[in-house]
Each structure stands twice: as C-alpha cells, then as structure tokens.
mmCIF file with all atom_site columns, C-alpha atoms in Angstrom:
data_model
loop_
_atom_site.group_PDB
_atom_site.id
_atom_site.type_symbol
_atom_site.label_atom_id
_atom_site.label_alt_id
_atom_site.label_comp_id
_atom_site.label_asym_id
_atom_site.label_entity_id
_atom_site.label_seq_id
_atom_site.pdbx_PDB_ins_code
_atom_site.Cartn_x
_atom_site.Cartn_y
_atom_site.Cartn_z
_atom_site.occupancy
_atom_site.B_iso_or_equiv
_atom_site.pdbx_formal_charge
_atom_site.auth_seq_id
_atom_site.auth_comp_id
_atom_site.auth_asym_id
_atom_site.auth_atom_id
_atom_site.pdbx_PDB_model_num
ATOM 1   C CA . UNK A 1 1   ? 0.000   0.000  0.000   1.00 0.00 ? 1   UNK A CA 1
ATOM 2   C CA . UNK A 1 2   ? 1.801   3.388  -1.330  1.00 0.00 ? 2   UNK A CA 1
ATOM 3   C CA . UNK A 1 3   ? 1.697   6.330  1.370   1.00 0.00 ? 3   UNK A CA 1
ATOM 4   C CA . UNK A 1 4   ? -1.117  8.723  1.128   1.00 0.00 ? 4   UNK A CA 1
ATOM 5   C CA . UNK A 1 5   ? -2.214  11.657 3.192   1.00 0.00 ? 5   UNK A CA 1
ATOM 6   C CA . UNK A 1 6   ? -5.966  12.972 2.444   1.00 0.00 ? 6   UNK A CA 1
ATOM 7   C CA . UNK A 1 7   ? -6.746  15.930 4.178   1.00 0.00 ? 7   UNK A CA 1
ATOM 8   C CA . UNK A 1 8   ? -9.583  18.537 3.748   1.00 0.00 ? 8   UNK A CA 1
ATOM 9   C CA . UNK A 1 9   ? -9.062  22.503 2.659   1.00 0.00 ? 9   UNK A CA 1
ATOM 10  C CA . UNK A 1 10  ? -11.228 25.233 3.723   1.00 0.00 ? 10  UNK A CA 1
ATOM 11  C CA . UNK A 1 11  ? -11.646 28.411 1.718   1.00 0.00 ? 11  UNK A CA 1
ATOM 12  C CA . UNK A 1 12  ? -14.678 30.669 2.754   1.00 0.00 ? 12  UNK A CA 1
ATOM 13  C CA . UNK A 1 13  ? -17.602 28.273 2.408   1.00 0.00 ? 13  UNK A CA 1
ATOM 14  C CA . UNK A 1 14  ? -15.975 25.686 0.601   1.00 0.00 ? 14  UNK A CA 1
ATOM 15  C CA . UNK A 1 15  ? -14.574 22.475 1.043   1.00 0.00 ? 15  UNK A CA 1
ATOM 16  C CA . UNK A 1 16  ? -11.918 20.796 -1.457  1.00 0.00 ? 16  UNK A CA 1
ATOM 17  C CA . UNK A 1 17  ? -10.406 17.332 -0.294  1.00 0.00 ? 17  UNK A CA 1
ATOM 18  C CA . UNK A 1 18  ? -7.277  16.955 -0.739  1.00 0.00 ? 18  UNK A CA 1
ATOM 19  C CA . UNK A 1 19  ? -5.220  13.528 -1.556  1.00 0.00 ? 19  UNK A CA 1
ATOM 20  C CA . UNK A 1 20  ? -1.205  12.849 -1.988  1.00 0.00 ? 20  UNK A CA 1
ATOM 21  C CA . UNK A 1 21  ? 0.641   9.658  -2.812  1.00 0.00 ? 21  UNK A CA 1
ATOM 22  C CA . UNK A 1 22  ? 4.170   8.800  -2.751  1.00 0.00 ? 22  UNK A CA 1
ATOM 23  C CA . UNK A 1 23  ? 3.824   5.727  -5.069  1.00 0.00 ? 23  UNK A CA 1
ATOM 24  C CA . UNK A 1 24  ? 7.363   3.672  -6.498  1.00 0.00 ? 24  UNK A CA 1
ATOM 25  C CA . UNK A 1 25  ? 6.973   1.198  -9.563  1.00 0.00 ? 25  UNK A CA 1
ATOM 26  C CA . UNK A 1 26  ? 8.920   -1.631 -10.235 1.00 0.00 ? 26  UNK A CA 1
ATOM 27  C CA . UNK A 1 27  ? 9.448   -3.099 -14.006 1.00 0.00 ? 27  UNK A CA 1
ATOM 28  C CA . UNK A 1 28  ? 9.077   0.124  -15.279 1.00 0.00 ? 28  UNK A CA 1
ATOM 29  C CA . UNK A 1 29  ? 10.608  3.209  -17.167 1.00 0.00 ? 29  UNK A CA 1
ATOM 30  C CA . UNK A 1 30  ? 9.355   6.619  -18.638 1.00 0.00 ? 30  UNK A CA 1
ATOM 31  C CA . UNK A 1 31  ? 8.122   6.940  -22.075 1.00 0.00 ? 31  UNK A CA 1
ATOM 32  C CA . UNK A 1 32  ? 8.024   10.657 -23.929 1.00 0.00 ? 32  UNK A CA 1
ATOM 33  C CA . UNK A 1 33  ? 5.814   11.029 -27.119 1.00 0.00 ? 33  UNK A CA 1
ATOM 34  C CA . UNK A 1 34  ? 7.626   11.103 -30.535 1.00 0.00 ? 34  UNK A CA 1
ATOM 35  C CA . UNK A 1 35  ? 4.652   12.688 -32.525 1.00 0.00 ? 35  UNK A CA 1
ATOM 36  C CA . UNK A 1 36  ? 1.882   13.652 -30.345 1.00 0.00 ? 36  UNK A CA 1
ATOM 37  C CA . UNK A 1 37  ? -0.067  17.312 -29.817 1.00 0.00 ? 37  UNK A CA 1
ATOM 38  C CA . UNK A 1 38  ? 0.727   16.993 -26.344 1.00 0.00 ? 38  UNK A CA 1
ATOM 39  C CA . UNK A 1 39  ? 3.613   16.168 -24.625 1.00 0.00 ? 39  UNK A CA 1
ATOM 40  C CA . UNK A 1 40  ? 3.192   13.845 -21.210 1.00 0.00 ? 40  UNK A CA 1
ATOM 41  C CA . UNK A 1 41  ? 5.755   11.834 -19.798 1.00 0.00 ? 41  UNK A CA 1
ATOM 42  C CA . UNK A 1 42  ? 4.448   8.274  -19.017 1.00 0.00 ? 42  UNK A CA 1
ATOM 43  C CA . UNK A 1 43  ? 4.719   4.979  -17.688 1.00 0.00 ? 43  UNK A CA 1
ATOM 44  C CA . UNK A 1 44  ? 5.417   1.945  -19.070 1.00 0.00 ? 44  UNK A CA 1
ATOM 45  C CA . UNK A 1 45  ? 6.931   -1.345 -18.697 1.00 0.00 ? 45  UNK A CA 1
ATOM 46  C CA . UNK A 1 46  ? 10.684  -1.435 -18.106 1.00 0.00 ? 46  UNK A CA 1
ATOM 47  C CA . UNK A 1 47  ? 13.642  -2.783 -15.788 1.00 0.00 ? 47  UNK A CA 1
ATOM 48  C CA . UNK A 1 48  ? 13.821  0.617  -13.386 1.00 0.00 ? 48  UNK A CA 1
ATOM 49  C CA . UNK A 1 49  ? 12.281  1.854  -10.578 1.00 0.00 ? 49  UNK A CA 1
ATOM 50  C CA . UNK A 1 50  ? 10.077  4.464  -11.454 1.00 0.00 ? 50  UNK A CA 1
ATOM 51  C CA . UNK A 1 51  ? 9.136   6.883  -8.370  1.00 0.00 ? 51  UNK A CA 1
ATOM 52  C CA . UNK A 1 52  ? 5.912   9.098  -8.875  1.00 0.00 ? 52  UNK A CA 1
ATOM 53  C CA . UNK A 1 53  ? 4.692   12.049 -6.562  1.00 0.00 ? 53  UNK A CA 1
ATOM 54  C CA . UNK A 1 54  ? 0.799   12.857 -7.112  1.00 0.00 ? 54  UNK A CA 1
ATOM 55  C CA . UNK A 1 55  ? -0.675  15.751 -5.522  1.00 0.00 ? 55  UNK A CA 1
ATOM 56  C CA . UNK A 1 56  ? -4.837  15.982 -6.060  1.00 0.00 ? 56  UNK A CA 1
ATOM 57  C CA . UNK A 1 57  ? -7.252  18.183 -4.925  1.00 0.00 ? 57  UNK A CA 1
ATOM 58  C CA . UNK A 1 58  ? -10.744 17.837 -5.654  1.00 0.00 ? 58  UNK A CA 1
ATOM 59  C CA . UNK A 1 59  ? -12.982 20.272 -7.505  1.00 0.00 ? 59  UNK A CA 1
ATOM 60  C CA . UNK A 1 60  ? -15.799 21.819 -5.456  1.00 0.00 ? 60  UNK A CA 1
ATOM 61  C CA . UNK A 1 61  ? -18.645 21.445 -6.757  1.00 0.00 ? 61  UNK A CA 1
ATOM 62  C CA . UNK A 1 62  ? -19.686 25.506 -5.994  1.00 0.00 ? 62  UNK A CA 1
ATOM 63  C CA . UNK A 1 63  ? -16.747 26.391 -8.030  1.00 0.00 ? 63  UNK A CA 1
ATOM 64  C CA . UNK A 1 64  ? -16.256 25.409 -11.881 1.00 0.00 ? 64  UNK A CA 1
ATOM 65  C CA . UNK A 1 65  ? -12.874 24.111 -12.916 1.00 0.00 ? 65  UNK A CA 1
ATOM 66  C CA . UNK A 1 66  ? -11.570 24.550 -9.277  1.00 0.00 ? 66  UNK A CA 1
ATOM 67  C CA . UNK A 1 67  ? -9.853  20.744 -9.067  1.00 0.00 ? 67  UNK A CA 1
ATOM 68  C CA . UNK A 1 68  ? -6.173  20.690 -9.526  1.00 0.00 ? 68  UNK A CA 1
ATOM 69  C CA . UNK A 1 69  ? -3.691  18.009 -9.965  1.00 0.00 ? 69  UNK A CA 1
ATOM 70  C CA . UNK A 1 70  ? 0.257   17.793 -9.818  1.00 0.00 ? 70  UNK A CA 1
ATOM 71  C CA . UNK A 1 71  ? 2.814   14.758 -10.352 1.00 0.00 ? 71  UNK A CA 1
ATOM 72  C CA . UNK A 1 72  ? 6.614   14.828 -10.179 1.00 0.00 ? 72  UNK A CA 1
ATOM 73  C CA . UNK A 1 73  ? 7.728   11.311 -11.537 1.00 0.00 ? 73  UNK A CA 1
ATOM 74  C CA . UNK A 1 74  ? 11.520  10.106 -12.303 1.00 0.00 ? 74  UNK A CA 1
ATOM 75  C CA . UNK A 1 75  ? 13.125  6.586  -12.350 1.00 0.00 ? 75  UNK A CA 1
ATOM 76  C CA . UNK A 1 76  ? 16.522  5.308  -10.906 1.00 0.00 ? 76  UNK A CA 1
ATOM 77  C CA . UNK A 1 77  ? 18.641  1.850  -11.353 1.00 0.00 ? 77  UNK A CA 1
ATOM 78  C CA . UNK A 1 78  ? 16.834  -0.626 -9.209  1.00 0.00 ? 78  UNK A CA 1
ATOM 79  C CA . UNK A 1 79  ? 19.986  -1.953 -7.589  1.00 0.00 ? 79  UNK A CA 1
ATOM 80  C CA . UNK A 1 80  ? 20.633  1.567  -6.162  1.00 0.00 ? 80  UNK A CA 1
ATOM 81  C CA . UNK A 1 81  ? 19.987  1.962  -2.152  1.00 0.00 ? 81  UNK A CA 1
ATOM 82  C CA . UNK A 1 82  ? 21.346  5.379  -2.350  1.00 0.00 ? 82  UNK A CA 1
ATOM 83  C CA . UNK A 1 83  ? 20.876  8.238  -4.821  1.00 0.00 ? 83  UNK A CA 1
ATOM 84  C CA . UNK A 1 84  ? 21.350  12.122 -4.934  1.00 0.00 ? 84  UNK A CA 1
ATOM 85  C CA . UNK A 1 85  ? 20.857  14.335 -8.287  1.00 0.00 ? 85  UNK A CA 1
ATOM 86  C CA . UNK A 1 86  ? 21.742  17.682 -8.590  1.00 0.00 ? 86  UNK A CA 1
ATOM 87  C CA . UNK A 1 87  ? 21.303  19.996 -11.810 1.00 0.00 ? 87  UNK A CA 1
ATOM 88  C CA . UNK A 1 88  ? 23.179  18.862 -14.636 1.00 0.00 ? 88  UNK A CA 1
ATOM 89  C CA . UNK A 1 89  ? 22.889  15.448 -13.578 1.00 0.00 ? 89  UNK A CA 1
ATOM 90  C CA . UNK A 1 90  ? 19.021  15.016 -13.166 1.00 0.00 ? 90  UNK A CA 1
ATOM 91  C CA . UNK A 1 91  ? 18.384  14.248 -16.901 1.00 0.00 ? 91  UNK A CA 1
ATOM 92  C CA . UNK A 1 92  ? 19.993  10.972 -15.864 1.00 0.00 ? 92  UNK A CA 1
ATOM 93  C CA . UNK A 1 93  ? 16.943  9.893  -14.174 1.00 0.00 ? 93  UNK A CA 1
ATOM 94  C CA . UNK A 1 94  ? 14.160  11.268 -16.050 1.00 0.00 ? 94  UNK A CA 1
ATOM 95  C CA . UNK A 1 95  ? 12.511  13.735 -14.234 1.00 0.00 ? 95  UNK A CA 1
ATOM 96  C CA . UNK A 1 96  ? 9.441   15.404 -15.047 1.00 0.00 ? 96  UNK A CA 1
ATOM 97  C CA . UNK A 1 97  ? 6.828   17.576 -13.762 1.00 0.00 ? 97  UNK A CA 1
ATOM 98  C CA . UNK A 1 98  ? 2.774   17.783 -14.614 1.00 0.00 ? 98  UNK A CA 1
ATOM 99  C CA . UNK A 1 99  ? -0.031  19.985 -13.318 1.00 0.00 ? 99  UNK A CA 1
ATOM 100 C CA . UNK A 1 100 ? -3.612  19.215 -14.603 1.00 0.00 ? 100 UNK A CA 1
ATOM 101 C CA . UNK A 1 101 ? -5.597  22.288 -14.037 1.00 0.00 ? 101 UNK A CA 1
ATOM 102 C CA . UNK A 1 102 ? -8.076  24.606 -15.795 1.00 0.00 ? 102 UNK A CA 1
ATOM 103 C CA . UNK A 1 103 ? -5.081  26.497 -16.843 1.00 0.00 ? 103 UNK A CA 1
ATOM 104 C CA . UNK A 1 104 ? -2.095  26.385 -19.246 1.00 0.00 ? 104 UNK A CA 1
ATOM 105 C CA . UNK A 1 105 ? 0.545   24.833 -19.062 1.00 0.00 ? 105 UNK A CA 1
ATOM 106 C CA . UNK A 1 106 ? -0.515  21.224 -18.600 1.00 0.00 ? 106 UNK A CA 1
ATOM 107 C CA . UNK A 1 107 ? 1.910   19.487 -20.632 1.00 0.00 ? 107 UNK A CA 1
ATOM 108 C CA . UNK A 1 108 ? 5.064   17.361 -18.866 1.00 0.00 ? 108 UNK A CA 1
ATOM 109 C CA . UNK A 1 109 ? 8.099   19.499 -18.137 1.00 0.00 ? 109 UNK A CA 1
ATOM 110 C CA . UNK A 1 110 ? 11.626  18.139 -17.759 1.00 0.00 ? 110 UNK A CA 1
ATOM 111 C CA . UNK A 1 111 ? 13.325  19.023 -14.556 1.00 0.00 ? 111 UNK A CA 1
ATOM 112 C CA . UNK A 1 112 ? 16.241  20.440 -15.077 1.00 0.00 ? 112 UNK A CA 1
ATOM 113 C CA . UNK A 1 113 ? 17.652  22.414 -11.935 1.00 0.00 ? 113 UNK A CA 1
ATOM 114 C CA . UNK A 1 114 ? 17.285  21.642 -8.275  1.00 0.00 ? 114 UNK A CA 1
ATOM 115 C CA . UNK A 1 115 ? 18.353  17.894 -5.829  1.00 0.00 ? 115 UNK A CA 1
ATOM 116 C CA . UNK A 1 116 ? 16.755  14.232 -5.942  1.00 0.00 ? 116 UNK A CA 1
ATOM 117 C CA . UNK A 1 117 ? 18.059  12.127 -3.636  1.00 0.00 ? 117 UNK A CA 1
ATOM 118 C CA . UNK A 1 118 ? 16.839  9.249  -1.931  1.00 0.00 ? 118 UNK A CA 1
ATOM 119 C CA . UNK A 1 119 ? 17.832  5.966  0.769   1.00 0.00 ? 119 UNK A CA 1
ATOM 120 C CA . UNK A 1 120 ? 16.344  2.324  0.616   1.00 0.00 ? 120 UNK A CA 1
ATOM 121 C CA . UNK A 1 121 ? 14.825  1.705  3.975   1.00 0.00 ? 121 UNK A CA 1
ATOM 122 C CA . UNK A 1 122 ? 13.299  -1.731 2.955   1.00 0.00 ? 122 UNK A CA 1
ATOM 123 C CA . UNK A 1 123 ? 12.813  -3.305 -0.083  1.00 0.00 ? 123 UNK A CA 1
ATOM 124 C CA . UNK A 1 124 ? 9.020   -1.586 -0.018  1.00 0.00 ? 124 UNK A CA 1
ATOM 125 C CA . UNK A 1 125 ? 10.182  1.854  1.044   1.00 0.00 ? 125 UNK A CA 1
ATOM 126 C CA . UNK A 1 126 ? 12.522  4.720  0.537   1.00 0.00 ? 126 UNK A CA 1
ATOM 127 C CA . UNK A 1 127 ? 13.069  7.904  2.038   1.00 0.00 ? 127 UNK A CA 1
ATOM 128 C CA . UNK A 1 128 ? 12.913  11.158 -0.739  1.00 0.00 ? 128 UNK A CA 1
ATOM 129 C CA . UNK A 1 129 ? 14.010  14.263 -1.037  1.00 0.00 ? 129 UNK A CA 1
ATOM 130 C CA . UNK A 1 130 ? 12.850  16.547 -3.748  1.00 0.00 ? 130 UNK A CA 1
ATOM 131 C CA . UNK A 1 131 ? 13.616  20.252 -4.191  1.00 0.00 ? 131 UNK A CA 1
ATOM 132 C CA . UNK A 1 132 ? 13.221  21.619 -7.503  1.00 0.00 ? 132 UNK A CA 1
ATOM 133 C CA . UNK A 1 133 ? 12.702  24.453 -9.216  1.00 0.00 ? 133 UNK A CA 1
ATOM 134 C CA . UNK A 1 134 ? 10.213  23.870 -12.467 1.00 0.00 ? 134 UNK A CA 1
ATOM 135 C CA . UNK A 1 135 ? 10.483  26.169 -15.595 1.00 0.00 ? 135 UNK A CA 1
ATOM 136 C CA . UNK A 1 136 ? 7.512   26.273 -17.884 1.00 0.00 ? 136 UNK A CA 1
ATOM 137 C CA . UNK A 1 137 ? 8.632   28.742 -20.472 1.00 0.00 ? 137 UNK A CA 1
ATOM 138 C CA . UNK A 1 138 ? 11.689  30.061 -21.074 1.00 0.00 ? 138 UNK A CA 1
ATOM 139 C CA . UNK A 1 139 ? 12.372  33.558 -19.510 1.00 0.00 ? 139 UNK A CA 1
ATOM 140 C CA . UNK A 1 140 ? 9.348   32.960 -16.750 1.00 0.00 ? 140 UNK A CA 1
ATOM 141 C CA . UNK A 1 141 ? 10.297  32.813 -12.971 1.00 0.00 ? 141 UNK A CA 1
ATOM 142 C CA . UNK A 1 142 ? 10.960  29.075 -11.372 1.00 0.00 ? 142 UNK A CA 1
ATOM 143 C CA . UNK A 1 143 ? 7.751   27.694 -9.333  1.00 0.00 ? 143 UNK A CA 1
ATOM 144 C CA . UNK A 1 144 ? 9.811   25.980 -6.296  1.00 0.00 ? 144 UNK A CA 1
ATOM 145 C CA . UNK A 1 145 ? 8.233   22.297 -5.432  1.00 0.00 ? 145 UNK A CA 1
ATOM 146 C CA . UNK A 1 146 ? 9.785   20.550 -2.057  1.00 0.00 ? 146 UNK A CA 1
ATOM 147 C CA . UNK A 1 147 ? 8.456   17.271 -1.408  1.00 0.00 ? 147 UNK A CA 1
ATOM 148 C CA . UNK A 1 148 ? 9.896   14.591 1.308   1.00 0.00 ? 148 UNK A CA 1
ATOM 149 C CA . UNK A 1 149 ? 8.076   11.372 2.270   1.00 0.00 ? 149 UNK A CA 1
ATOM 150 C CA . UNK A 1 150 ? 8.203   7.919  2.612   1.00 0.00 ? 150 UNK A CA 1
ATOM 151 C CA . UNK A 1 151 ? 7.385   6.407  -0.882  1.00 0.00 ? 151 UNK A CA 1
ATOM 152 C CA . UNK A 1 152 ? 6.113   2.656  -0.837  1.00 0.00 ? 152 UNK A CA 1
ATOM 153 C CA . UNK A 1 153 ? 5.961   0.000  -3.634  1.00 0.00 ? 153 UNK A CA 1
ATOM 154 C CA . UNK A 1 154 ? 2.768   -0.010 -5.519  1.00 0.00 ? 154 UNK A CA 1
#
C-alpha cells in the first residue's frame, strides 16, 4: 500500500479534499511522445524503478474548474539503495513535472535544476528528497516544489 495523506481545505464556504501519494513502480521506465499534440511523460513497462509524486485536490462542486492536480515522476537503477541528483545530472533519471488544471501549461516538463536524492529503507520503502525548481517557459520565474516522504511500492 503506497503512502497517502488525504486531508480537507477550507476556503470561505468551501470544502476541497485533498489527496497525496508517494507511489514507487517496479518493471518500469518513462516513455516521452515522438509525434503527439501533447507532450506527457508516461509509464510503461521497463527494468527501473520508477518513483511518482501525485498531488490531487478535488474540484468543489460551488466552483467550476476549481480541481487541480500535480505529479513529479523520475526513475533510478533498481539496484541503487542510495541516490542524490543535482542539476546537470538530473536528466539521468528522467525527471518530469505535470499539473492538470483549468489552466495552461498542462503538458510534462523536464526538470532540469534543483536535488533528488533518496535511501532504501526496505525493499518496499525509501526515504525522498525533492527540491526543484520547475520552468515552464523560457524567460518565466521558477515555481519551487519541495516534497519529502516515505514512498512505498505499488
């Protein structure tokens, strides 16, 4: 069972619940589109350990559009117990971010500045550390994304 926090959020009169999972999937690798409209990293069989963040908050039903959803996914060498990426090297491991929103912007990105880094605690868990900084157009300011958390095999 993969970790996962539900929580409810309060704004005014409304109420928007609120899930996370910290998910890792073994036999598997990330897949990019060749020739497709819109660009979103995947997953798909493989021999890696993929690890995949997923942020999700519900629409309200008061508000239209109002449900948003967020995934930071990358993949590693599954005879690693220790890892730690830092700028330059993070295209090593595949690492891409996704909102879902009514808004732009809801293709994959690549991560390409900030640290990854993670420790095996068993052989269904290991400890993360994410800090990046996600650029969706060239020229725009970074949005900063810090995530840390237990992530268990699916």
């Amino acid at each position: 069972m993969a970790t996962s926090v539900v929580s409810r959020a309060y704004d005014d009169d409304t109420l928007q619940e609120e899930s996370t999972d910290l998910k890792i999937y073994e036999n598997s690798r990330i897949t990019t589109p060749v020739d497709s409209e819109l660009f979103v990293a995947a997953l798909d069989s493989g021999k890696n350990l993929v690890f995949k963040y997923k942020f999700n908050r519900e629409a309200d039903s008061k508000i239209p559009d109002s449900g948003y959803r967020e995934t930071i996914i990358f993949e590693i060498d599954p005879e690693e117990t220790k890892f730690s990426f830092l700028d330059n090297e993070l295209p090593t491991i595949k690492p891409f971010y996704r909102q879902v929103c009514f808004c732009r912007n809801t293709e994959s990105v690549e991560i390409r500045k900030g640290k990854i880094s993670g420790t095996k605690i068993s052989a269904t868990k290991w400890n993360i550390y994410i800090e990046v900084d996600i650029v969706f157009k060239q020229g725009q300011n970074p949005v900063n994304k810090q995530i840390s958390g237990n992530f268990i095999l699916d």
